[in-house]
C-alpha positions as CSV (number, residue, x, y, z in Angstrom):
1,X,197.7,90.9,106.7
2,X,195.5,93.9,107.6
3,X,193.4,93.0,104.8
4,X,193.1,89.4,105.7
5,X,192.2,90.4,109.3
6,X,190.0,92.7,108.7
7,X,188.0,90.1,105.9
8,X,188.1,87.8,109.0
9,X,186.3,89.8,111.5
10,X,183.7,91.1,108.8
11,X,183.1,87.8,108.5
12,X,183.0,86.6,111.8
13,X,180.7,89.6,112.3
14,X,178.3,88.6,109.1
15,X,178.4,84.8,110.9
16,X,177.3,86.5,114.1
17,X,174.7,88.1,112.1
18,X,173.1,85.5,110.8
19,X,173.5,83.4,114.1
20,X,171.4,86.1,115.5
21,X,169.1,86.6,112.6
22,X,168.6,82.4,112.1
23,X,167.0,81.8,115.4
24,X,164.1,79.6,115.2
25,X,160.2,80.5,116.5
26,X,161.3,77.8,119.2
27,X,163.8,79.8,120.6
28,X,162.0,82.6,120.2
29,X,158.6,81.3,122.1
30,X,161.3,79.9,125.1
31,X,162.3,83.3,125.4
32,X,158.8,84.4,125.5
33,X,158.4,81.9,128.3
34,X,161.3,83.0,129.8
35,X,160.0,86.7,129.9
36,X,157.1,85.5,131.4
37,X,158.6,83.6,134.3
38,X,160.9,86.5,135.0
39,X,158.0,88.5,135.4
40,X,156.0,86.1,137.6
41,X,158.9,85.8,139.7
42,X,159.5,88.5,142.7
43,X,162.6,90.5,142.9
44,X,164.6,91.1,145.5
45,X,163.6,93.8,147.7
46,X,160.5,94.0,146.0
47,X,157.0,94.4,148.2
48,X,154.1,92.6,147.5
49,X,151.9,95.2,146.4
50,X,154.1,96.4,144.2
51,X,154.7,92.7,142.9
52,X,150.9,92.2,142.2
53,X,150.6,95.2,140.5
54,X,153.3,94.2,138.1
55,X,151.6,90.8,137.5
56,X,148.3,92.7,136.8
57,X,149.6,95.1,134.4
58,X,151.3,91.9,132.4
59,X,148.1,89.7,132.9
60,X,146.1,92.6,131.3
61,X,148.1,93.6,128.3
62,X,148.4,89.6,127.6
63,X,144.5,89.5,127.6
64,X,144.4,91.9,125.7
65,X,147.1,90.6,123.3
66,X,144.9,87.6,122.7
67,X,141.6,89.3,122.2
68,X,143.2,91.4,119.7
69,X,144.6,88.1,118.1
70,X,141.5,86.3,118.1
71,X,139.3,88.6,116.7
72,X,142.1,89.2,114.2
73,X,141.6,85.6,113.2
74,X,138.0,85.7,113.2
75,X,137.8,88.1,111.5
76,X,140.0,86.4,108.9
77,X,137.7,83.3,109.0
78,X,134.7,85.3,108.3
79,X,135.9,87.1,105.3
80,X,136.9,83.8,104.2
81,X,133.4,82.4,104.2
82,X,131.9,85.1,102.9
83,X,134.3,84.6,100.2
84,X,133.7,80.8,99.6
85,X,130.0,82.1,99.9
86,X,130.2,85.0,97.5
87,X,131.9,82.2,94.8
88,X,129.3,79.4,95.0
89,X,126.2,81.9,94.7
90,X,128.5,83.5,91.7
91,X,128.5,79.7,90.1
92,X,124.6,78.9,90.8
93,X,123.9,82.6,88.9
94,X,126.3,81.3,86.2
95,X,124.7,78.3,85.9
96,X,120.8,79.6,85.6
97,X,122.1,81.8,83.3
98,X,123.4,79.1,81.1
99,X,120.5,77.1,81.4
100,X,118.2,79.7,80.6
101,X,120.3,80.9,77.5
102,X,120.2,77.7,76.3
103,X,116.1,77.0,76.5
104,X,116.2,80.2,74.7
105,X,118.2,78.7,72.1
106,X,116.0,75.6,71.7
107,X,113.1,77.9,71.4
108,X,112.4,77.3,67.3
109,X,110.5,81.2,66.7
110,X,113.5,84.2,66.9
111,X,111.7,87.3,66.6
112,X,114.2,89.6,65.1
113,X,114.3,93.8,66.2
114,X,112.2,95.8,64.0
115,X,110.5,92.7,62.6
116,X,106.7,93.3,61.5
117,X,103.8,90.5,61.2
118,X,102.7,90.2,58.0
119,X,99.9,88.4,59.1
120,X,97.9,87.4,62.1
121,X,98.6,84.2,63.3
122,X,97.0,81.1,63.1
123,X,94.4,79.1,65.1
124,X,95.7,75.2,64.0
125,X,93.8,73.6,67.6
126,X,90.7,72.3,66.6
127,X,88.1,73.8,69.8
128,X,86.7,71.2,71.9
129,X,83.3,70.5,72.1
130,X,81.3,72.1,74.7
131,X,77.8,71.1,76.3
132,X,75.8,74.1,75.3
133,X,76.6,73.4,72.0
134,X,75.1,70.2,72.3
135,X,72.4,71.8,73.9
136,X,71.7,74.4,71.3
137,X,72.2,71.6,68.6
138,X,69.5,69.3,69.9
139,X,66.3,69.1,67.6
140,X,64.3,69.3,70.5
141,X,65.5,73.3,71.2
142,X,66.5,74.2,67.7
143,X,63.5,76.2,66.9
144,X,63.0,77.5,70.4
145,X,61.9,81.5,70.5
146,X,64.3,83.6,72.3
147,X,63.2,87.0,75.0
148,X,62.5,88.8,72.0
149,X,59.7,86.6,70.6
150,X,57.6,86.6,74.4
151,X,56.0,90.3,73.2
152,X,54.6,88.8,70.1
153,X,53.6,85.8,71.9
154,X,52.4,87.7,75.1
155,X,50.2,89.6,71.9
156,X,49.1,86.2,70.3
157,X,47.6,85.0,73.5
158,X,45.3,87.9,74.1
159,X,43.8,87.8,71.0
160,X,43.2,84.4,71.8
161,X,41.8,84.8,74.7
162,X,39.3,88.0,72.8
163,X,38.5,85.5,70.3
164,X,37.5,83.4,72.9
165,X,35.4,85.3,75.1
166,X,34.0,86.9,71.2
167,X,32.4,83.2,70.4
168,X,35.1,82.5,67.4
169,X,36.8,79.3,67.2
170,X,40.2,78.3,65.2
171,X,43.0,81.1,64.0
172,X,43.0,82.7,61.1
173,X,46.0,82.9,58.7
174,X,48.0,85.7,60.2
175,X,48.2,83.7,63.6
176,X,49.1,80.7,61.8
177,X,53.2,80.9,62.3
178,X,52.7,82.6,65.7
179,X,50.6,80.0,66.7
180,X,53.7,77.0,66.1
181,X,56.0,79.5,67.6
182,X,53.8,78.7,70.5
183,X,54.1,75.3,70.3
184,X,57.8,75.2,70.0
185,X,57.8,76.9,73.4
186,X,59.5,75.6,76.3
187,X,57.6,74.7,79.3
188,X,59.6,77.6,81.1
189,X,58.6,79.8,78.4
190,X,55.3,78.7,78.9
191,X,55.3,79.1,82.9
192,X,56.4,82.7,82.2
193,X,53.8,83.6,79.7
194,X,51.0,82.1,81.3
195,X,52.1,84.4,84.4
196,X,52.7,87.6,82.9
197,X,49.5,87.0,81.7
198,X,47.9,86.2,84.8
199,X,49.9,89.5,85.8
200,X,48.2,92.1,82.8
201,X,44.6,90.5,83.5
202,X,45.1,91.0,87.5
203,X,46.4,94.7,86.5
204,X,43.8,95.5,83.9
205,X,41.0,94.2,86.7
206,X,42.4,96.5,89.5
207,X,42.2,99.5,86.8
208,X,39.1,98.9,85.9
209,X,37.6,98.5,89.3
210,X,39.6,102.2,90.2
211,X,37.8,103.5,86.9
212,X,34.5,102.2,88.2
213,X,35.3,103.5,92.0
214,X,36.3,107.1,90.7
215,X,32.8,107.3,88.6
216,X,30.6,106.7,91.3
217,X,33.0,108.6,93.5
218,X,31.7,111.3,91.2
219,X,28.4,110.5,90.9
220,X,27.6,110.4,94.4
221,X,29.3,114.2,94.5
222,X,26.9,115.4,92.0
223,X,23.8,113.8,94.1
224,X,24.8,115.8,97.0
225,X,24.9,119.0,95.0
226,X,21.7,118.5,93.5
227,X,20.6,117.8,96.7
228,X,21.8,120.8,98.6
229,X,20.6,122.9,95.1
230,X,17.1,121.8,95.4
231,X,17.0,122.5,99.5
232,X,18.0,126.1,98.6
């Protein structure tokens, strides 16, 4: 009977237990509530100074209940963003990774490590056509002298001018091939002969015309000291 007693109040105790322990977060906010009333509420014999002080001091640590909680939850939100974030920037990575992996396997060429050309590679594009080709094909500029003929030519058209001044009349053989070089020349070519010309006669005048300036220069210096000799 002892037994059987004591089994019944162990289990009445374990049924109290789990009374206690079962209690719902309805009951558990109403007593929440009810704590809060109680506190809101003045107590007998109680001033009103110290009654306001005791609703500030609950007020304040409720404030800062709930700042503590939402921040908590913030927090919480934010760290689950940045997770969400971290994962679709993982998958765009992914996928330009793919994609570039596989235009590098579509690529037709794999140069192997340590692999060595055996030969240079090959031009198979045919060039295109440019204008100064054209230009430099045309029948009209084909023979044309370049800079390095205008000496010999500069040379070919003083003698022709000596010859001229001398009386004689045609070319003789030697000039013969300068002479169609000549005649091949562009007008430009021309212009710039004809000046640089122009330029050596203009220079070779103003020499001469120093020279001739200079010798009476002297001359007169020797007059005056065969003057001033004779007077002594």
């Amino acid at each position: 009977m002892k037994e059987l007693k004591q089994a019944g109040s162990s289990g009445g105790s374990k049924g109290n237990q789990k009374t206690n322990t079962g209690k719902s977060s309805g009951q558990i906010s109403k007593d929440s509530k009810k704590t809060a009333a109680d506190q809101l509420r003045i107590k007998p014999g109680e001033k009103m100074g110290e009654f306001s002080r005791r609703v500030d001091d609950y007020m304040r640590d409720n404030l800062i209940r709930t700042a503590k909680d939402n921040t908590s939850t913030g927090s919480k939100k934010k760290k689950h963003f940045e997770k969400l974030k971290a994962k679709e920037k993982a998958k765009k990575l992914k996928a330009q990774e793919e994609k570039a992996y596989e235009e590098y396997e579509t690529i037709g060429d794999k140069v192997r490590l340590n692999d060595v050309a055996q030969a240079p590679p090959t031009l198979t594009a045919v060039p295109k056509k440019r204008k100064n080709d054209e230009f430099m094909t045309n029948k009209k500029w084909k023979n044309t002298p370049g800079e390095e003929d205008y000496d010999d030519l500069l040379a070919d058209v003083d003698a022709k001018d000596k010859r001229r001044k001398l009386g004689k009349s045609g070319d003789d053989e030697s000039t013969g091939p300068k002479r169609s070089r000549l005649k091949n020349l562009t007008p430009a070519g021309r212009r710039i002969i004809e000046e640089e010309r122009k330029q050596a006669i203009e220079n070779y005048r103003l020499m001469k015309a120093r020279i001739v300036m200079k010798n009476q220069r002297h001359d007169a210096a020797d007059d005056d000291a065969d003057a001033a000799a004779s007077d002594y």
